[in-house]
Amino acid sequence: AQTVTQSQPEMSVQEAETVTLSCTYDTSESDYYLFWYKQPPSRQMILVIRQEAYKQQNATENRFSVNFQKAAKSFSLKISDSQLGDAAMYFCAYRAVDVTGNQFYFGTGTSLTVIP
Amino acid sequence: DTEVTQTPKHLVMGMTNKKSLKCEQHMGHRAMYWYKQKAKKPPELMFVYSYEKLSINESVPSRFSPECPNSSLLNLHLHALQPEDSALYLCASSQRTGRAGELFFGEGSRLTVL
């Protein structure tokens, strides 16, 4: 079974600074999706960014970017110019791209604190 | 419309009650999910429906009973729950297969079992 590992249970960053959240995964598949989801306290889980494994270019969404290292099975999230609204739980997730790909595998999450 | 709507947002029930959680999406997604989430933990998969058929049941106790009446609706029927079942229950949907991929989550139903 696929596993997703987030080794940083908690992280903190000063407002306006940059922080990187780590994620590694284990799979024997060659084609899959990776995601970062954000869940603010008592609020809805929303997609931050996604990466398709067959694309070599790292995904970016405004202040959020990923460093996707397929061979190393690493998928880190960089948040630039951190804002107070970035404080949340961040979950890394994996999904296979095949007919059985209804299963999403989540990491244990990283709680990000933004210090004013 | 990119929303997944869950009702009720909050539910308090006794261990002998019967209640239901409801979920609706109008994005044409053919896969719908129930997750259970405890505070500061990742979502735990409970059930997956694919084309209105139950495709994954993660060994969930029978006091939780899912139902998918049509492609837009998903219910979770609750009966004789235990206090440890208190949690946030998340509904989500995704395209069935192919290169779209992500889960869309509802806001959740926060369940307290007394």
Short mmCIF file of C-alpha atoms in Angstrom, two decimals:
data_model
loop_
_atom_site.label_atom_id
_atom_site.label_comp_id
_atom_site.label_asym_id
_atom_site.label_seq_id
_atom_site.Cartn_x
_atom_site.Cartn_y
_atom_site.Cartn_z
CA ALA A 1 0.00 0.00 0.00
CA GLN A 2 1.05 3.54 -0.63
CA THR A 3 2.26 5.55 2.35
CA VAL A 4 2.67 9.27 2.78
CA THR A 5 4.98 10.64 5.47
CA GLN A 6 5.10 14.15 6.88
CA SER A 7 7.97 14.27 9.34
CA GLN A 8 7.25 17.73 10.76
CA PRO A 9 4.24 17.66 13.12
CA GLU A 10 4.60 21.39 13.80
CA MET A 11 6.30 24.27 12.06
CA SER A 12 6.37 28.00 12.63
CA VAL A 13 7.30 30.92 10.43
CA GLN A 14 7.55 34.65 10.85
CA GLU A 15 5.08 36.67 8.86
CA ALA A 16 6.51 37.59 5.42
CA GLU A 17 9.16 34.85 5.64
CA THR A 18 9.39 31.60 3.70
CA VAL A 19 8.73 28.13 5.07
CA THR A 20 9.04 24.67 3.55
CA LEU A 21 6.90 21.71 4.57
CA SER A 22 8.22 18.23 3.82
CA CYS A 23 6.44 15.20 2.42
CA THR A 24 7.74 11.85 1.24
CA TYR A 25 5.75 8.98 -0.19
CA ASP A 26 6.19 5.41 -1.19
CA THR A 27 4.70 3.90 -4.33
CA SER A 28 5.53 1.47 -7.07
CA GLU A 29 3.35 3.34 -9.56
CA SER A 30 4.81 5.60 -12.22
CA ASP A 31 1.75 7.75 -12.75
CA TYR A 32 -0.03 9.46 -9.88
CA TYR A 33 -1.10 12.75 -8.38
CA LEU A 34 0.24 14.51 -5.34
CA PHE A 35 -1.62 17.20 -3.45
CA TRP A 36 -1.22 19.65 -0.62
CA TYR A 37 -4.38 20.43 1.29
CA LYS A 38 -4.84 23.20 3.85
CA GLN A 39 -7.27 23.01 6.76
CA PRO A 40 -7.53 26.18 8.88
CA PRO A 41 -8.86 25.73 12.43
CA SER A 42 -12.54 24.76 12.32
CA ARG A 43 -12.69 25.46 8.63
CA GLN A 44 -12.98 23.60 5.38
CA MET A 45 -10.17 21.57 3.87
CA ILE A 46 -9.15 23.12 0.58
CA LEU A 47 -6.69 22.22 -2.13
CA VAL A 48 -3.54 24.34 -2.15
CA ILE A 49 -1.66 22.81 -5.04
CA ARG A 50 -1.38 19.61 -7.03
CA GLN A 51 1.30 17.91 -9.04
CA GLU A 52 0.95 15.27 -11.74
CA ALA A 53 3.81 12.81 -11.64
CA TYR A 54 4.32 12.74 -15.39
CA LYS A 55 4.96 16.49 -15.43
CA GLN A 56 8.54 17.36 -14.61
CA GLN A 57 7.82 21.02 -14.04
CA ASN A 58 7.10 21.93 -10.44
CA ALA A 59 3.61 23.29 -9.82
CA THR A 60 3.14 26.84 -8.54
CA GLU A 61 0.10 28.72 -7.31
CA ASN A 62 0.88 32.32 -6.39
CA ARG A 63 2.90 32.18 -3.15
CA PHE A 64 2.79 28.38 -3.02
CA SER A 65 5.18 26.17 -4.93
CA VAL A 66 6.35 22.60 -4.74
CA ASN A 67 9.67 20.86 -5.13
CA PHE A 68 8.79 17.53 -6.71
CA GLN A 69 11.63 15.01 -6.77
CA LYS A 70 10.16 11.89 -8.37
CA ALA A 71 13.19 9.66 -7.99
CA ALA A 72 13.52 10.58 -4.33
CA LYS A 73 9.73 10.36 -3.85
CA SER A 74 9.72 13.75 -2.23
CA PHE A 75 7.11 16.49 -2.54
CA SER A 76 7.75 19.56 -0.41
CA LEU A 77 5.61 22.70 -0.23
CA LYS A 78 7.19 26.13 -0.10
CA ILE A 79 5.13 29.05 1.16
CA SER A 80 6.64 32.41 0.35
CA ASP A 81 5.79 35.74 1.99
CA SER A 82 3.86 33.93 4.72
CA GLN A 83 0.64 35.54 5.87
CA LEU A 84 -1.39 35.13 9.05
CA GLY A 85 -4.08 33.40 7.01
CA ASP A 86 -1.63 30.65 6.11
CA ALA A 87 -1.85 29.29 9.66
CA ALA A 88 -3.45 25.86 9.32
CA MET A 89 -2.93 22.12 9.23
CA TYR A 90 -1.34 21.09 5.96
CA PHE A 91 -1.84 17.59 4.63
CA CYS A 92 0.10 15.97 1.84
CA ALA A 93 -1.88 13.42 -0.17
CA TYR A 94 -1.33 10.86 -2.93
CA ARG A 95 -3.68 9.38 -5.51
CA ALA A 96 -2.96 6.77 -8.15
CA VAL A 97 -4.03 7.48 -11.75
CA ASP A 98 -5.66 4.25 -12.80
CA VAL A 99 -9.06 2.63 -12.71
CA THR A 100 -8.61 1.88 -9.03
CA GLY A 101 -7.58 5.44 -8.25
CA ASN A 102 -10.41 6.30 -5.89
CA GLN A 103 -8.18 5.93 -2.88
CA PHE A 104 -6.42 8.97 -1.50
CA TYR A 105 -3.60 8.49 0.98
CA PHE A 106 -2.96 11.30 3.46
CA GLY A 107 0.07 12.14 5.53
CA THR A 108 -0.26 12.85 9.24
CA GLY A 109 -0.21 16.59 8.73
CA THR A 110 1.92 19.57 9.68
CA SER A 111 0.52 22.29 11.90
CA LEU A 112 1.82 25.65 10.68
CA THR A 113 1.89 28.65 12.99
CA VAL A 114 2.51 32.11 11.54
CA ILE A 115 4.09 34.53 14.00
CA PRO A 116 3.18 38.20 13.55
CA ASP B 1 -20.59 25.23 -8.88
CA THR B 2 -17.60 23.70 -7.11
CA GLU B 3 -19.21 23.06 -3.76
CA VAL B 4 -19.87 20.06 -1.62
CA THR B 5 -22.67 20.85 0.81
CA GLN B 6 -23.07 18.99 4.09
CA THR B 7 -25.92 19.11 6.56
CA PRO B 8 -26.21 19.46 9.46
CA LYS B 9 -23.08 21.38 10.42
CA HIS B 10 -23.43 20.29 14.04
CA LEU B 11 -25.20 17.29 15.52
CA VAL B 12 -25.53 16.11 19.11
CA MET B 13 -27.04 12.71 19.66
CA GLY B 14 -27.48 10.15 22.36
CA MET B 15 -26.23 6.61 22.03
CA THR B 16 -29.73 5.28 21.30
CA ASN B 17 -30.64 7.87 18.66
CA LYS B 18 -30.88 7.42 14.92
CA LYS B 19 -29.74 10.33 12.79
CA SER B 20 -28.42 10.97 9.30
CA LEU B 21 -25.74 13.13 7.75
CA LYS B 22 -26.35 14.41 4.24
CA CYS B 23 -24.04 15.47 1.46
CA GLU B 24 -24.73 16.96 -1.96
CA GLN B 25 -22.60 17.93 -4.94
CA HIS B 26 -23.51 19.18 -8.41
CA MET B 27 -20.14 18.97 -10.11
CA GLY B 28 -20.96 15.79 -11.99
CA HIS B 29 -18.49 13.84 -9.92
CA ARG B 30 -19.08 10.10 -9.87
CA ALA B 31 -17.01 9.25 -6.79
CA MET B 32 -18.16 10.31 -3.34
CA TYR B 33 -16.50 9.71 0.00
CA TRP B 34 -17.12 9.72 3.72
CA TYR B 35 -14.19 10.49 5.99
CA LYS B 36 -13.94 10.68 9.77
CA GLN B 37 -11.53 13.21 11.22
CA LYS B 38 -10.33 13.73 14.77
CA ALA B 39 -8.71 16.99 15.83
CA LYS B 40 -5.29 17.64 14.26
CA LYS B 41 -5.36 14.25 12.54
CA PRO B 42 -5.68 13.35 8.86
CA PRO B 43 -9.03 12.26 7.49
CA GLU B 44 -9.68 8.54 7.85
CA LEU B 45 -11.49 6.96 4.94
CA MET B 46 -14.77 5.27 5.79
CA PHE B 47 -16.59 4.65 2.51
CA VAL B 48 -16.24 5.32 -1.20
CA TYR B 49 -19.07 5.25 -3.70
CA SER B 50 -18.23 5.01 -7.37
CA TYR B 51 -21.08 5.40 -9.86
CA GLU B 52 -23.52 5.07 -6.94
CA LYS B 53 -22.09 1.72 -5.94
CA LEU B 54 -20.16 1.11 -2.75
CA SER B 55 -16.61 0.42 -3.86
CA ILE B 56 -14.64 0.77 -0.62
CA ASN B 57 -15.72 0.04 2.94
CA GLU B 58 -12.82 0.45 5.33
CA SER B 59 -14.14 -2.05 7.89
CA VAL B 60 -16.41 0.53 9.42
CA PRO B 61 -18.72 -0.66 12.24
CA SER B 62 -22.26 -1.42 11.14
CA ARG B 63 -23.62 1.41 13.29
CA PHE B 64 -22.55 3.57 10.33
CA SER B 65 -24.60 2.87 7.23
CA PRO B 66 -23.90 4.73 3.98
CA GLU B 67 -26.36 5.31 1.20
CA CYS B 68 -26.01 6.86 -2.24
CA PRO B 69 -29.52 7.56 -3.60
CA ASN B 70 -28.23 9.16 -6.80
CA SER B 71 -25.08 10.60 -8.31
CA SER B 72 -25.42 13.90 -6.43
CA LEU B 73 -26.38 12.72 -2.97
CA LEU B 74 -24.64 10.78 -0.25
CA ASN B 75 -26.04 9.96 3.17
CA LEU B 76 -24.53 8.49 6.30
CA HIS B 77 -27.05 6.90 8.64
CA LEU B 78 -26.05 6.75 12.27
CA HIS B 79 -27.46 4.40 14.89
CA ALA B 80 -26.38 3.34 18.36
CA LEU B 81 -23.17 5.32 18.22
CA GLN B 82 -20.54 5.40 20.92
CA PRO B 83 -18.92 8.47 22.50
CA GLU B 84 -15.68 7.63 20.67
CA ASP B 85 -17.54 8.21 17.40
CA SER B 86 -17.59 11.92 18.18
CA ALA B 87 -15.62 13.55 15.37
CA LEU B 88 -15.83 15.72 12.27
CA TYR B 89 -17.39 13.79 9.41
CA LEU B 90 -16.27 14.99 6.03
CA CYS B 91 -17.92 14.33 2.72
CA ALA B 92 -15.88 14.69 -0.44
CA SER B 93 -16.21 14.07 -4.14
CA SER B 94 -13.91 13.61 -7.09
CA GLN B 95 -14.07 12.72 -10.74
CA ARG B 96 -14.19 8.97 -11.11
CA THR B 97 -10.91 8.48 -12.92
CA GLY B 98 -8.78 10.28 -15.39
CA ARG B 99 -6.57 13.29 -15.17
CA ALA B 100 -8.54 15.60 -12.97
CA GLY B 101 -7.89 14.10 -9.64
CA GLU B 102 -8.45 16.17 -6.58
CA LEU B 103 -10.90 15.73 -3.76
CA PHE B 104 -13.41 18.48 -3.09
CA PHE B 105 -14.41 18.56 0.57
CA GLY B 106 -17.50 19.81 2.29
CA GLU B 107 -17.27 21.85 5.49
CA GLY B 108 -18.04 18.78 7.56
CA SER B 109 -20.61 17.73 10.12
CA ARG B 110 -19.33 17.93 13.67
CA LEU B 111 -20.86 15.05 15.60
CA THR B 112 -21.00 14.78 19.37
CA VAL B 113 -22.25 11.53 20.90
CA LEU B 114 -23.33 11.79 24.53
#
